Amino acid sequence: MIVYLLLTAFVLLTAFQVRAEEQTPYGAVITKQYLYNRIAFAGMFLALFLVSALRINVGNDYATYVEFMHRIGAGFWNYVPTEVGFNALTAAVYALCGFENYLLVFALFAAATCFCFLYAIFRLSDNIPVSIALFMLLGYYFQSISTVRYYLALSLAFVCVYYVLRGDAVRFLILTVCGALFHKSMLVILVLYPLARIRWRKWMYVLFAVLAVSCLFLQDVYLNLLVKLYPTYEDTVYLEGGTSLVNIIRCTAVLLFAFYAYRSELLESDDAALRFYYHANLMALALYVFCSFLPVVSRIAYYLSVTQIVFLPMIVNAAGERLGDGRKKKLQAALLLLAACYFVFYMRGAAADGVRILPYQTFLFHEMPPILSEMGTH
């Protein structure tokens, strides 16, 4: 626990010295603040990367991934459920190293995931310190230690938001395909992100409501479609479905906060980013409420709700411009306090099955226990 607390403290202290207005001094003299922002980015990345890369047997799927990598290294690609990108990367690393260097594979995933999350925040957020604080306190970084392939895809999807908002369809498509090579659930953003970006008419809200309610009556139809996309889910516990009350509360609170700010004329109604984030969280809430029968529904909804990292600071900043700096600081403090409460709640269950990021162990002092193949279990 102490490792995670020290890491969080370092990242937050570093982040709150970053100033967004000094990010890109095109045609201007490079200032001390500009240099600090770059050094801060590198420092935060290095700290996040090292904690993740130095771990061993930490994370819900760590041992499972080591087993999969062992089979891939032995040439048994047909005996693993992972995507071709993961398999090819593992095979390449093992071939280049000459031994089963699963530590390097995990380190590469850690580097890519941490970089993409930080890059997206620096590109999208108009309040970088608060966004980084939410990234840490809402558990996104720590969950990436537990769910490796999915969080690489999620970080790439977060970068895709930047290109969707810019209307850069080529980069959006390329990144999505690359992410799908490691977790094919990322393909859903090819539909969800453009849908969130467009301006919805009244009839579209009605259609959205009809589709949401239809999930209560056409569960078998939708499940059959999903099994065709994920044949490995057939006849497994993953088809039992389930939802998250905590995420329902989070999405509801975010939408109510945004709606209140809009009705109070604190937000610009024609802002493309605001529209995207609002629609994304609305669709995430609908998934949690109406699609709980879908296996691991959070994997779909998180592609949408991850926008909260930049959406909430955006609302606070916009409100601060109308209400004054004093009210802005109070709103920001309240937001961070709620996030800190969530962080405490998350860490209390960090050792439980499904998360298992505690106790933290590093290969510098610990060894990997035998995997199934080494115990003779097939």
mmCIF file of C-alpha atoms in Angstrom:
data_model
loop_
_atom_site.group_PDB
_atom_site.id
_atom_site.type_symbol
_atom_site.label_atom_id
_atom_site.label_comp_id
_atom_site.label_asym_id
_atom_site.label_seq_id
_atom_site.Cartn_x
_atom_site.Cartn_y
_atom_site.Cartn_z
ATOM 1 C CA MET A 1 0.000 0.000 0.000
ATOM 2 C CA ILE A 2 2.808 2.424 0.891
ATOM 3 C CA VAL A 3 4.188 2.177 -2.666
ATOM 4 C CA TYR A 4 0.858 3.238 -4.161
ATOM 5 C CA LEU A 5 0.356 6.053 -1.648
ATOM 6 C CA LEU A 6 3.826 7.465 -2.275
ATOM 7 C CA LEU A 7 3.329 7.183 -6.029
ATOM 8 C CA THR A 8 -0.036 8.955 -5.866
ATOM 9 C CA ALA A 9 1.388 11.731 -3.689
ATOM 10 C CA PHE A 10 4.330 12.252 -6.057
ATOM 11 C CA VAL A 11 2.150 12.341 -9.163
ATOM 12 C CA LEU A 12 -0.352 14.769 -7.624
ATOM 13 C CA LEU A 13 2.327 17.112 -6.280
ATOM 14 C CA THR A 14 4.038 17.134 -9.670
ATOM 15 C CA ALA A 15 0.803 17.562 -11.628
ATOM 16 C CA PHE A 16 -0.390 20.566 -9.641
ATOM 17 C CA GLN A 17 2.645 22.539 -10.769
ATOM 18 C CA VAL A 18 1.669 22.123 -14.427
ATOM 19 C CA ARG A 19 0.086 25.116 -16.165
ATOM 20 C CA ALA A 20 -1.979 24.346 -19.252
ATOM 21 C CA GLU A 21 -1.601 27.828 -20.728
ATOM 22 C CA GLU A 22 2.129 27.226 -21.088
ATOM 23 C CA GLN A 23 1.849 23.964 -23.019
ATOM 24 C CA THR A 24 2.480 25.005 -26.603
ATOM 25 C CA PRO A 25 4.268 28.336 -27.056
ATOM 26 C CA TYR A 26 4.243 28.261 -30.851
ATOM 27 C CA GLY A 27 6.425 31.029 -32.155
ATOM 28 C CA ALA A 28 7.185 32.177 -28.622
ATOM 29 C CA VAL A 29 10.194 31.997 -26.370
ATOM 30 C CA ILE A 30 10.343 28.698 -24.490
ATOM 31 C CA THR A 31 9.525 29.567 -20.889
ATOM 32 C CA LYS A 32 10.525 27.897 -17.629
ATOM 33 C CA GLN A 33 6.932 26.749 -17.199
ATOM 34 C CA TYR A 34 6.958 25.119 -20.613
ATOM 35 C CA LEU A 35 10.123 23.219 -19.732
ATOM 36 C CA TYR A 36 8.698 22.251 -16.358
ATOM 37 C CA ASN A 37 5.565 20.863 -18.006
ATOM 38 C CA ARG A 38 7.717 18.609 -20.180
ATOM 39 C CA ILE A 39 9.889 17.535 -17.250
ATOM 40 C CA ALA A 40 6.765 16.909 -15.161
ATOM 41 C CA PHE A 41 5.264 14.764 -17.908
ATOM 42 C CA ALA A 42 8.474 12.719 -18.112
ATOM 43 C CA GLY A 43 8.706 12.419 -14.331
ATOM 44 C CA MET A 44 5.114 11.277 -13.899
ATOM 45 C CA PHE A 45 5.444 8.839 -16.762
ATOM 46 C CA LEU A 46 8.645 7.365 -15.342
ATOM 47 C CA ALA A 47 7.147 6.945 -11.860
ATOM 48 C CA LEU A 48 3.947 5.337 -13.159
ATOM 49 C CA PHE A 49 5.880 3.127 -15.545
ATOM 50 C CA LEU A 50 8.393 1.877 -12.963
ATOM 51 C CA VAL A 51 5.791 0.894 -10.370
ATOM 52 C CA SER A 52 3.886 -1.054 -12.999
ATOM 53 C CA ALA A 53 6.902 -2.545 -14.800
ATOM 54 C CA LEU A 54 8.741 -3.684 -11.659
ATOM 55 C CA ARG A 55 5.810 -5.666 -10.297
ATOM 56 C CA ILE A 56 5.574 -9.446 -10.277
ATOM 57 C CA ASN A 57 2.467 -11.549 -9.658
ATOM 58 C CA VAL A 58 0.491 -8.371 -8.985
ATOM 59 C CA GLY A 59 -2.848 -7.979 -10.712
ATOM 60 C CA ASN A 60 -5.849 -10.189 -11.160
ATOM 61 C CA ASP A 61 -4.671 -11.725 -14.445
ATOM 62 C CA TYR A 62 -0.902 -11.680 -13.985
ATOM 63 C CA ALA A 63 -0.385 -15.423 -13.547
ATOM 64 C CA THR A 64 -2.932 -16.154 -16.275
ATOM 65 C CA TYR A 65 -1.036 -13.936 -18.710
ATOM 66 C CA VAL A 66 2.264 -15.612 -17.827
ATOM 67 C CA GLU A 67 0.624 -18.953 -18.633
ATOM 68 C CA PHE A 68 -0.693 -17.611 -21.944
ATOM 69 C CA MET A 69 2.739 -16.216 -22.806
ATOM 70 C CA HIS A 70 4.323 -19.585 -22.023
ATOM 71 C CA ARG A 71 1.960 -21.317 -24.454
ATOM 72 C CA ILE A 72 2.566 -18.659 -27.118
ATOM 73 C CA GLY A 73 6.322 -19.027 -26.675
ATOM 74 C CA ALA A 74 5.941 -22.774 -27.143
ATOM 75 C CA GLY A 75 4.040 -22.191 -30.384
ATOM 76 C CA PHE A 76 0.584 -23.149 -29.080
ATOM 77 C CA TRP A 77 -1.232 -20.013 -30.293
ATOM 78 C CA ASN A 78 -4.470 -21.948 -30.723
ATOM 79 C CA TYR A 79 -4.579 -22.648 -26.994
ATOM 80 C CA VAL A 80 -4.859 -19.028 -25.864
ATOM 81 C CA PRO A 81 -7.904 -16.709 -26.139
ATOM 82 C CA THR A 82 -5.844 -13.538 -26.569
ATOM 83 C CA GLU A 83 -5.790 -11.401 -29.711
ATOM 84 C CA VAL A 84 -3.184 -11.580 -32.443
ATOM 85 C CA GLY A 85 -1.426 -8.369 -31.366
ATOM 86 C CA PHE A 86 -0.754 -9.689 -27.882
ATOM 87 C CA ASN A 87 0.335 -13.052 -29.262
ATOM 88 C CA ALA A 88 2.668 -11.539 -31.857
ATOM 89 C CA LEU A 89 4.244 -9.125 -29.366
ATOM 90 C CA THR A 90 4.871 -11.936 -26.896
ATOM 91 C CA ALA A 91 6.349 -14.203 -29.562
ATOM 92 C CA ALA A 92 8.611 -11.403 -30.805
ATOM 93 C CA VAL A 93 9.876 -10.532 -27.314
ATOM 94 C CA TYR A 94 10.527 -14.185 -26.458
ATOM 95 C CA ALA A 95 12.342 -14.757 -29.764
ATOM 96 C CA LEU A 96 14.522 -11.645 -29.416
ATOM 97 C CA CYS A 97 15.393 -12.352 -25.785
ATOM 98 C CA GLY A 98 15.943 -16.058 -26.275
ATOM 99 C CA PHE A 99 13.959 -16.928 -23.164
ATOM 100 C CA GLU A 100 10.469 -16.395 -21.717
ATOM 101 C CA ASN A 101 10.911 -12.761 -20.741
ATOM 102 C CA TYR A 102 7.348 -12.055 -19.597
ATOM 103 C CA LEU A 103 8.635 -9.176 -17.441
ATOM 104 C CA LEU A 104 9.586 -7.260 -20.582
ATOM 105 C CA VAL A 105 6.155 -7.894 -22.129
ATOM 106 C CA PHE A 106 4.461 -6.453 -19.038
ATOM 107 C CA ALA A 107 6.896 -3.529 -19.091
ATOM 108 C CA LEU A 108 6.026 -2.724 -22.711
ATOM 109 C CA PHE A 109 2.321 -2.758 -21.885
ATOM 110 C CA ALA A 110 2.962 -0.504 -18.885
ATOM 111 C CA ALA A 111 4.951 1.983 -20.971
ATOM 112 C CA ALA A 112 2.339 2.194 -23.731
ATOM 113 C CA THR A 113 -0.614 2.435 -21.339
ATOM 114 C CA CYS A 114 0.896 5.122 -19.086
ATOM 115 C CA PHE A 115 2.098 7.189 -22.032
ATOM 116 C CA CYS A 116 -1.259 7.097 -23.836
ATOM 117 C CA PHE A 117 -3.237 8.117 -20.750
ATOM 118 C CA LEU A 118 -0.921 11.029 -19.977
ATOM 119 C CA TYR A 119 -0.748 12.072 -23.632
ATOM 120 C CA ALA A 120 -4.547 12.107 -23.897
ATOM 121 C CA ILE A 121 -4.889 14.160 -20.715
ATOM 122 C CA PHE A 122 -2.323 16.728 -21.892
ATOM 123 C CA ARG A 123 -4.122 16.974 -25.237
ATOM 124 C CA LEU A 124 -7.727 17.018 -24.044
ATOM 125 C CA SER A 125 -7.875 18.604 -20.611
ATOM 126 C CA ASP A 126 -8.150 22.309 -19.905
ATOM 127 C CA ASN A 127 -7.271 21.566 -16.265
ATOM 128 C CA ILE A 128 -4.424 19.060 -16.420
ATOM 129 C CA PRO A 129 -3.689 18.816 -12.667
ATOM 130 C CA VAL A 130 -7.279 17.924 -11.798
ATOM 131 C CA SER A 131 -7.523 15.463 -14.701
ATOM 132 C CA ILE A 132 -4.365 13.675 -13.558
ATOM 133 C CA ALA A 133 -5.703 13.635 -10.014
ATOM 134 C CA LEU A 134 -8.902 11.972 -11.256
ATOM 135 C CA PHE A 135 -6.841 9.511 -13.301
ATOM 136 C CA MET A 136 -5.095 8.421 -10.106
ATOM 137 C CA LEU A 137 -7.859 8.750 -7.514
ATOM 138 C CA LEU A 138 -10.592 7.110 -9.594
ATOM 139 C CA GLY A 139 -8.412 4.028 -9.978
ATOM 140 C CA TYR A 140 -7.717 4.086 -13.713
ATOM 141 C CA TYR A 141 -3.968 3.737 -13.292
ATOM 142 C CA PHE A 142 -4.186 1.067 -10.598
ATOM 143 C CA GLN A 143 -6.720 -0.961 -12.548
ATOM 144 C CA SER A 144 -4.329 -0.956 -15.508
ATOM 145 C CA ILE A 145 -2.006 -3.036 -13.334
ATOM 146 C CA SER A 146 -4.752 -5.614 -12.939
ATOM 147 C CA THR A 147 -6.310 -5.691 -16.425
ATOM 148 C CA VAL A 148 -3.413 -5.353 -18.834
ATOM 149 C CA ARG A 149 -4.751 -5.849 -22.360
ATOM 150 C CA TYR A 150 -8.023 -4.035 -21.813
ATOM 151 C CA TYR A 151 -6.419 -0.960 -20.258
ATOM 152 C CA LEU A 152 -3.969 -0.663 -23.139
ATOM 153 C CA ALA A 153 -7.015 -0.583 -25.428
ATOM 154 C CA LEU A 154 -8.764 1.889 -23.091
ATOM 155 C CA SER A 155 -5.766 4.244 -23.098
ATOM 156 C CA LEU A 156 -5.660 4.133 -26.907
ATOM 157 C CA ALA A 157 -9.396 4.803 -27.019
ATOM 158 C CA PHE A 158 -8.840 7.831 -24.789
ATOM 159 C CA VAL A 159 -6.304 9.155 -27.303
ATOM 160 C CA CYS A 160 -8.879 8.472 -30.031
ATOM 161 C CA VAL A 161 -11.224 10.964 -28.351
ATOM 162 C CA TYR A 162 -8.757 13.711 -29.259
ATOM 163 C CA TYR A 163 -8.786 12.731 -32.936
ATOM 164 C CA VAL A 164 -12.572 12.278 -33.016
ATOM 165 C CA LEU A 165 -13.062 15.804 -31.675
ATOM 166 C CA ARG A 166 -10.648 17.119 -34.305
ATOM 167 C CA GLY A 167 -12.470 15.225 -37.034
ATOM 168 C CA ASP A 168 -9.324 13.243 -37.893
ATOM 169 C CA ALA A 169 -10.985 10.045 -39.107
ATOM 170 C CA VAL A 170 -7.772 8.469 -40.449
ATOM 171 C CA ARG A 171 -5.839 8.542 -37.174
ATOM 172 C CA PHE A 172 -8.980 7.524 -35.283
ATOM 173 C CA LEU A 173 -9.406 4.472 -37.491
ATOM 174 C CA ILE A 174 -5.725 3.485 -37.367
ATOM 175 C CA LEU A 175 -5.530 3.718 -33.574
ATOM 176 C CA THR A 176 -8.776 1.804 -33.158
ATOM 177 C CA VAL A 177 -7.574 -1.051 -35.348
ATOM 178 C CA CYS A 178 -4.239 -1.133 -33.509
ATOM 179 C CA GLY A 179 -6.024 -1.275 -30.154
ATOM 180 C CA ALA A 180 -8.355 -4.016 -31.371
ATOM 181 C CA LEU A 181 -5.322 -6.176 -32.094
ATOM 182 C CA PHE A 182 -4.845 -6.355 -28.323
ATOM 183 C CA HIS A 183 -8.475 -6.232 -27.166
ATOM 184 C CA LYS A 184 -11.152 -6.483 -29.827
ATOM 185 C CA SER A 185 -13.791 -4.861 -27.626
ATOM 186 C CA MET A 186 -12.220 -1.557 -28.732
ATOM 187 C CA LEU A 187 -14.016 -1.928 -32.070
ATOM 188 C CA VAL A 188 -17.212 -0.665 -30.393
ATOM 189 C CA ILE A 189 -15.837 2.881 -30.390
ATOM 190 C CA LEU A 190 -16.054 2.921 -34.200
ATOM 191 C CA VAL A 191 -19.781 3.315 -33.610
ATOM 192 C CA LEU A 192 -19.981 4.862 -30.145
ATOM 193 C CA TYR A 193 -17.538 7.751 -30.574
ATOM 194 C CA PRO A 194 -18.917 9.168 -33.842
ATOM 195 C CA LEU A 195 -22.405 8.764 -32.369
ATOM 196 C CA ALA A 196 -21.390 10.738 -29.275
ATOM 197 C CA ARG A 197 -19.845 13.479 -31.419
ATOM 198 C CA ILE A 198 -22.851 14.359 -33.579
ATOM 199 C CA ARG A 199 -25.605 16.718 -32.523
ATOM 200 C CA TRP A 200 -28.600 14.675 -31.390
ATOM 201 C CA ARG A 201 -32.075 15.679 -32.485
ATOM 202 C CA LYS A 202 -35.168 15.017 -30.408
ATOM 203 C CA TRP A 203 -36.083 11.945 -32.448
ATOM 204 C CA MET A 204 -32.599 10.543 -31.790
ATOM 205 C CA TYR A 205 -33.116 10.796 -28.030
ATOM 206 C CA VAL A 206 -36.424 8.967 -28.468
ATOM 207 C CA LEU A 207 -34.762 6.257 -30.566
ATOM 208 C CA PHE A 208 -31.984 5.957 -27.989
ATOM 209 C CA ALA A 209 -34.570 5.464 -25.237
ATOM 210 C CA VAL A 210 -36.398 2.819 -27.295
ATOM 211 C CA LEU A 211 -33.165 0.897 -27.930
ATOM 212 C CA ALA A 212 -32.283 1.055 -24.244
ATOM 213 C CA VAL A 213 -35.668 -0.281 -23.163
ATOM 214 C CA SER A 214 -35.535 -2.981 -25.866
ATOM 215 C CA CYS A 215 -32.578 -4.469 -24.016
ATOM 216 C CA LEU A 216 -34.997 -5.495 -21.276
ATOM 217 C CA PHE A 217 -37.033 -7.606 -23.719
ATOM 218 C CA LEU A 218 -34.526 -8.770 -26.346
ATOM 219 C CA GLN A 219 -31.724 -10.015 -24.137
ATOM 220 C CA ASP A 220 -31.367 -13.368 -25.935
ATOM 221 C CA VAL A 221 -31.058 -11.662 -29.318
ATOM 222 C CA TYR A 222 -28.335 -9.305 -28.149
ATOM 223 C CA LEU A 223 -26.513 -12.085 -26.303
ATOM 224 C CA ASN A 224 -26.443 -14.233 -29.444
ATOM 225 C CA LEU A 225 -24.918 -11.340 -31.382
ATOM 226 C CA LEU A 226 -22.289 -10.883 -28.674
ATOM 227 C CA VAL A 227 -21.365 -14.568 -28.616
ATOM 228 C CA LYS A 228 -20.661 -14.347 -32.358
ATOM 229 C CA LEU A 229 -18.167 -11.557 -31.623
ATOM 230 C CA TYR A 230 -16.790 -13.319 -28.532
ATOM 231 C CA PRO A 231 -17.111 -17.081 -29.144
ATOM 232 C CA THR A 232 -14.836 -17.764 -26.141
ATOM 233 C CA TYR A 233 -17.621 -16.455 -23.869
ATOM 234 C CA GLU A 234 -20.008 -19.247 -24.911
ATOM 235 C CA ASP A 235 -20.956 -21.576 -22.036
ATOM 236 C CA THR A 236 -18.754 -19.698 -19.558
ATOM 237 C CA VAL A 237 -19.410 -17.681 -16.402
ATOM 238 C CA TYR A 238 -18.777 -14.495 -18.410
ATOM 239 C CA LEU A 239 -22.282 -14.779 -19.866
ATOM 240 C CA GLU A 240 -23.801 -14.303 -16.428
ATOM 241 C CA GLY A 241 -23.594 -10.541 -16.841
ATOM 242 C CA GLY A 242 -23.678 -8.010 -14.011
ATOM 243 C CA THR A 243 -23.390 -4.290 -13.503
ATOM 244 C CA SER A 244 -21.804 -1.769 -11.153
ATOM 245 C CA LEU A 245 -23.870 0.324 -8.748
ATOM 246 C CA VAL A 246 -20.852 2.544 -8.093
ATOM 247 C CA ASN A 247 -20.472 3.342 -11.799
ATOM 248 C CA ILE A 248 -24.205 3.981 -12.132
ATOM 249 C CA ILE A 249 -23.958 6.518 -9.299
ATOM 250 C CA ARG A 250 -20.857 8.100 -10.860
ATOM 251 C CA CYS A 251 -22.408 8.500 -14.314
ATOM 252 C CA THR A 252 -25.663 9.819 -12.837
ATOM 253 C CA ALA A 253 -23.841 12.356 -10.682
ATOM 254 C CA VAL A 254 -21.713 13.546 -13.612
ATOM 255 C CA LEU A 255 -24.741 13.973 -15.883
ATOM 256 C CA LEU A 256 -26.719 15.812 -13.201
ATOM 257 C CA PHE A 257 -23.758 18.113 -12.542
ATOM 258 C CA ALA A 258 -23.423 18.833 -16.264
ATOM 259 C CA PHE A 259 -27.167 19.370 -16.676
ATOM 260 C CA TYR A 260 -27.257 21.770 -13.713
ATOM 261 C CA ALA A 261 -24.315 23.741 -15.109
ATOM 262 C CA TYR A 262 -26.001 23.912 -18.519
ATOM 263 C CA ARG A 263 -29.357 25.041 -17.112
ATOM 264 C CA SER A 264 -27.547 27.659 -15.037
ATOM 265 C CA GLU A 265 -25.919 28.925 -18.252
ATOM 266 C CA LEU A 266 -22.468 28.067 -16.955
ATOM 267 C CA LEU A 267 -21.686 25.963 -20.026
ATOM 268 C CA GLU A 268 -21.744 26.732 -23.728
ATOM 269 C CA SER A 269 -24.487 24.612 -25.289
ATOM 270 C CA ASP A 270 -22.754 24.494 -28.692
ATOM 271 C CA ASP A 271 -19.392 23.194 -27.477
ATOM 272 C CA ALA A 272 -18.468 20.062 -29.473
ATOM 273 C CA ALA A 273 -16.345 18.555 -26.690
ATOM 274 C CA LEU A 274 -19.064 19.161 -24.102
ATOM 275 C CA ARG A 275 -21.603 17.472 -26.375
ATOM 276 C CA PHE A 276 -19.315 14.483 -26.912
ATOM 277 C CA TYR A 277 -18.637 13.973 -23.201
ATOM 278 C CA TYR A 278 -22.281 14.388 -22.258
ATOM 279 C CA HIS A 279 -23.493 11.861 -24.837
ATOM 280 C CA ALA A 280 -20.688 9.456 -23.905
ATOM 281 C CA ASN A 281 -21.682 9.434 -20.243
ATOM 282 C CA LEU A 282 -25.363 9.185 -21.129
ATOM 283 C CA MET A 283 -24.671 6.061 -23.209
ATOM 284 C CA ALA A 284 -22.474 4.640 -20.428
ATOM 285 C CA LEU A 285 -25.300 5.078 -17.921
ATOM 286 C CA ALA A 286 -27.755 3.361 -20.281
ATOM 287 C CA LEU A 287 -25.373 0.416 -20.650
ATOM 288 C CA TYR A 288 -25.021 0.014 -16.893
ATOM 289 C CA VAL A 289 -28.770 0.261 -16.256
ATOM 290 C CA PHE A 290 -30.344 -1.547 -19.223
ATOM 291 C CA CYS A 291 -27.581 -3.873 -20.412
ATOM 292 C CA SER A 292 -26.527 -5.547 -17.180
ATOM 293 C CA PHE A 293 -27.186 -8.921 -18.850
ATOM 294 C CA LEU A 294 -24.216 -8.376 -21.170
ATOM 295 C CA PRO A 295 -20.998 -10.086 -20.067
ATOM 296 C CA VAL A 296 -18.539 -7.635 -18.569
ATOM 297 C CA VAL A 297 -20.658 -4.647 -19.592
ATOM 298 C CA SER A 298 -18.175 -2.327 -17.880
ATOM 299 C CA ARG A 299 -15.645 -3.025 -20.628
ATOM 300 C CA ILE A 300 -17.941 -1.317 -23.102
ATOM 301 C CA ALA A 301 -19.121 1.430 -20.774
ATOM 302 C CA TYR A 302 -15.589 2.365 -19.680
ATOM 303 C CA TYR A 303 -14.741 3.422 -23.223
ATOM 304 C CA LEU A 304 -17.393 6.081 -22.680
ATOM 305 C CA SER A 305 -17.086 6.942 -18.986
ATOM 306 C CA VAL A 306 -13.292 7.382 -19.156
ATOM 307 C CA THR A 307 -14.115 10.843 -20.523
ATOM 308 C CA GLN A 308 -15.013 11.858 -16.953
ATOM 309 C CA ILE A 309 -11.291 12.467 -16.432
ATOM 310 C CA VAL A 310 -11.511 15.547 -18.669
ATOM 311 C CA PHE A 311 -15.266 16.220 -18.595
ATOM 312 C CA LEU A 312 -15.511 17.063 -14.882
ATOM 313 C CA PRO A 313 -12.565 19.516 -14.874
ATOM 314 C CA MET A 314 -14.055 21.091 -18.007
ATOM 315 C CA ILE A 315 -17.328 21.780 -16.186
ATOM 316 C CA VAL A 316 -15.501 23.154 -13.153
ATOM 317 C CA ASN A 317 -13.388 25.469 -15.318
ATOM 318 C CA ALA A 318 -16.390 26.705 -17.301
ATOM 319 C CA ALA A 319 -18.339 27.322 -14.112
ATOM 320 C CA GLY A 320 -15.360 29.146 -12.613
ATOM 321 C CA GLU A 321 -15.270 31.584 -15.511
ATOM 322 C CA ARG A 322 -18.839 32.636 -14.732
ATOM 323 C CA LEU A 323 -18.868 32.311 -10.939
ATOM 324 C CA GLY A 324 -15.412 33.621 -10.153
ATOM 325 C CA ASP A 325 -12.118 32.125 -9.055
ATOM 326 C CA GLY A 326 -13.266 31.627 -5.474
ATOM 327 C CA ARG A 327 -16.257 29.475 -6.403
ATOM 328 C CA LYS A 328 -14.117 27.588 -8.902
ATOM 329 C CA LYS A 329 -11.632 26.618 -6.189
ATOM 330 C CA LYS A 330 -14.472 25.419 -3.955
ATOM 331 C CA LEU A 331 -15.938 23.302 -6.752
ATOM 332 C CA GLN A 332 -12.499 21.908 -7.553
ATOM 333 C CA ALA A 333 -11.848 21.094 -3.894
ATOM 334 C CA ALA A 334 -15.223 19.355 -3.592
ATOM 335 C CA LEU A 335 -14.507 17.305 -6.722
ATOM 336 C CA LEU A 336 -11.094 16.237 -5.446
ATOM 337 C CA LEU A 337 -12.533 15.370 -2.032
ATOM 338 C CA LEU A 338 -15.130 13.084 -3.608
ATOM 339 C CA ALA A 339 -12.425 11.505 -5.770
ATOM 340 C CA ALA A 340 -10.256 10.955 -2.676
ATOM 341 C CA CYS A 341 -13.180 9.219 -0.954
ATOM 342 C CA TYR A 342 -13.527 6.944 -3.965
ATOM 343 C CA PHE A 343 -9.781 6.255 -3.821
ATOM 344 C CA VAL A 344 -10.104 5.097 -0.197
ATOM 345 C CA PHE A 345 -13.075 2.924 -1.146
ATOM 346 C CA TYR A 346 -11.145 1.420 -4.072
ATOM 347 C CA MET A 347 -8.024 0.696 -2.058
ATOM 348 C CA ARG A 348 -10.028 -1.066 0.647
ATOM 349 C CA GLY A 349 -10.877 -3.726 -1.938
ATOM 350 C CA ALA A 350 -7.531 -3.675 -3.754
ATOM 351 C CA ALA A 351 -6.535 -7.100 -2.420
ATOM 352 C CA ALA A 352 -9.832 -8.771 -3.375
ATOM 353 C CA ASP A 353 -10.325 -11.172 -6.274
ATOM 354 C CA GLY A 354 -11.001 -9.266 -9.470
ATOM 355 C CA VAL A 355 -8.477 -6.545 -8.565
ATOM 356 C CA ARG A 356 -5.625 -8.077 -6.552
ATOM 357 C CA ILE A 357 -3.129 -5.243 -6.827
ATOM 358 C CA LEU A 358 -2.215 -5.733 -3.167
ATOM 359 C CA PRO A 359 0.133 -6.783 -1.748
ATOM 360 C CA TYR A 360 2.571 -5.073 -4.090
ATOM 361 C CA GLN A 361 5.552 -7.258 -5.021
ATOM 362 C CA THR A 362 8.528 -6.562 -7.248
ATOM 363 C CA PHE A 363 10.787 -9.004 -9.060
ATOM 364 C CA LEU A 364 13.694 -7.252 -7.333
ATOM 365 C CA PHE A 365 12.750 -9.042 -4.110
ATOM 366 C CA HIS A 366 10.179 -11.701 -5.041
ATOM 367 C CA GLU A 367 9.887 -14.635 -7.406
ATOM 368 C CA MET A 368 7.049 -15.744 -9.633
ATOM 369 C CA PRO A 369 5.203 -18.773 -8.230
ATOM 370 C CA PRO A 370 4.775 -21.809 -10.528
ATOM 371 C CA ILE A 371 2.192 -21.416 -13.306
ATOM 372 C CA LEU A 372 -0.191 -24.168 -14.401
ATOM 373 C CA SER A 373 2.135 -25.602 -17.035
ATOM 374 C CA GLU A 374 4.969 -25.842 -14.541
ATOM 375 C CA MET A 375 2.743 -27.692 -12.085
ATOM 376 C CA GLY A 376 1.775 -30.184 -14.785
ATOM 377 C CA THR A 377 -1.826 -28.932 -14.944
ATOM 378 C CA HIS A 378 -3.233 -28.533 -18.456
#
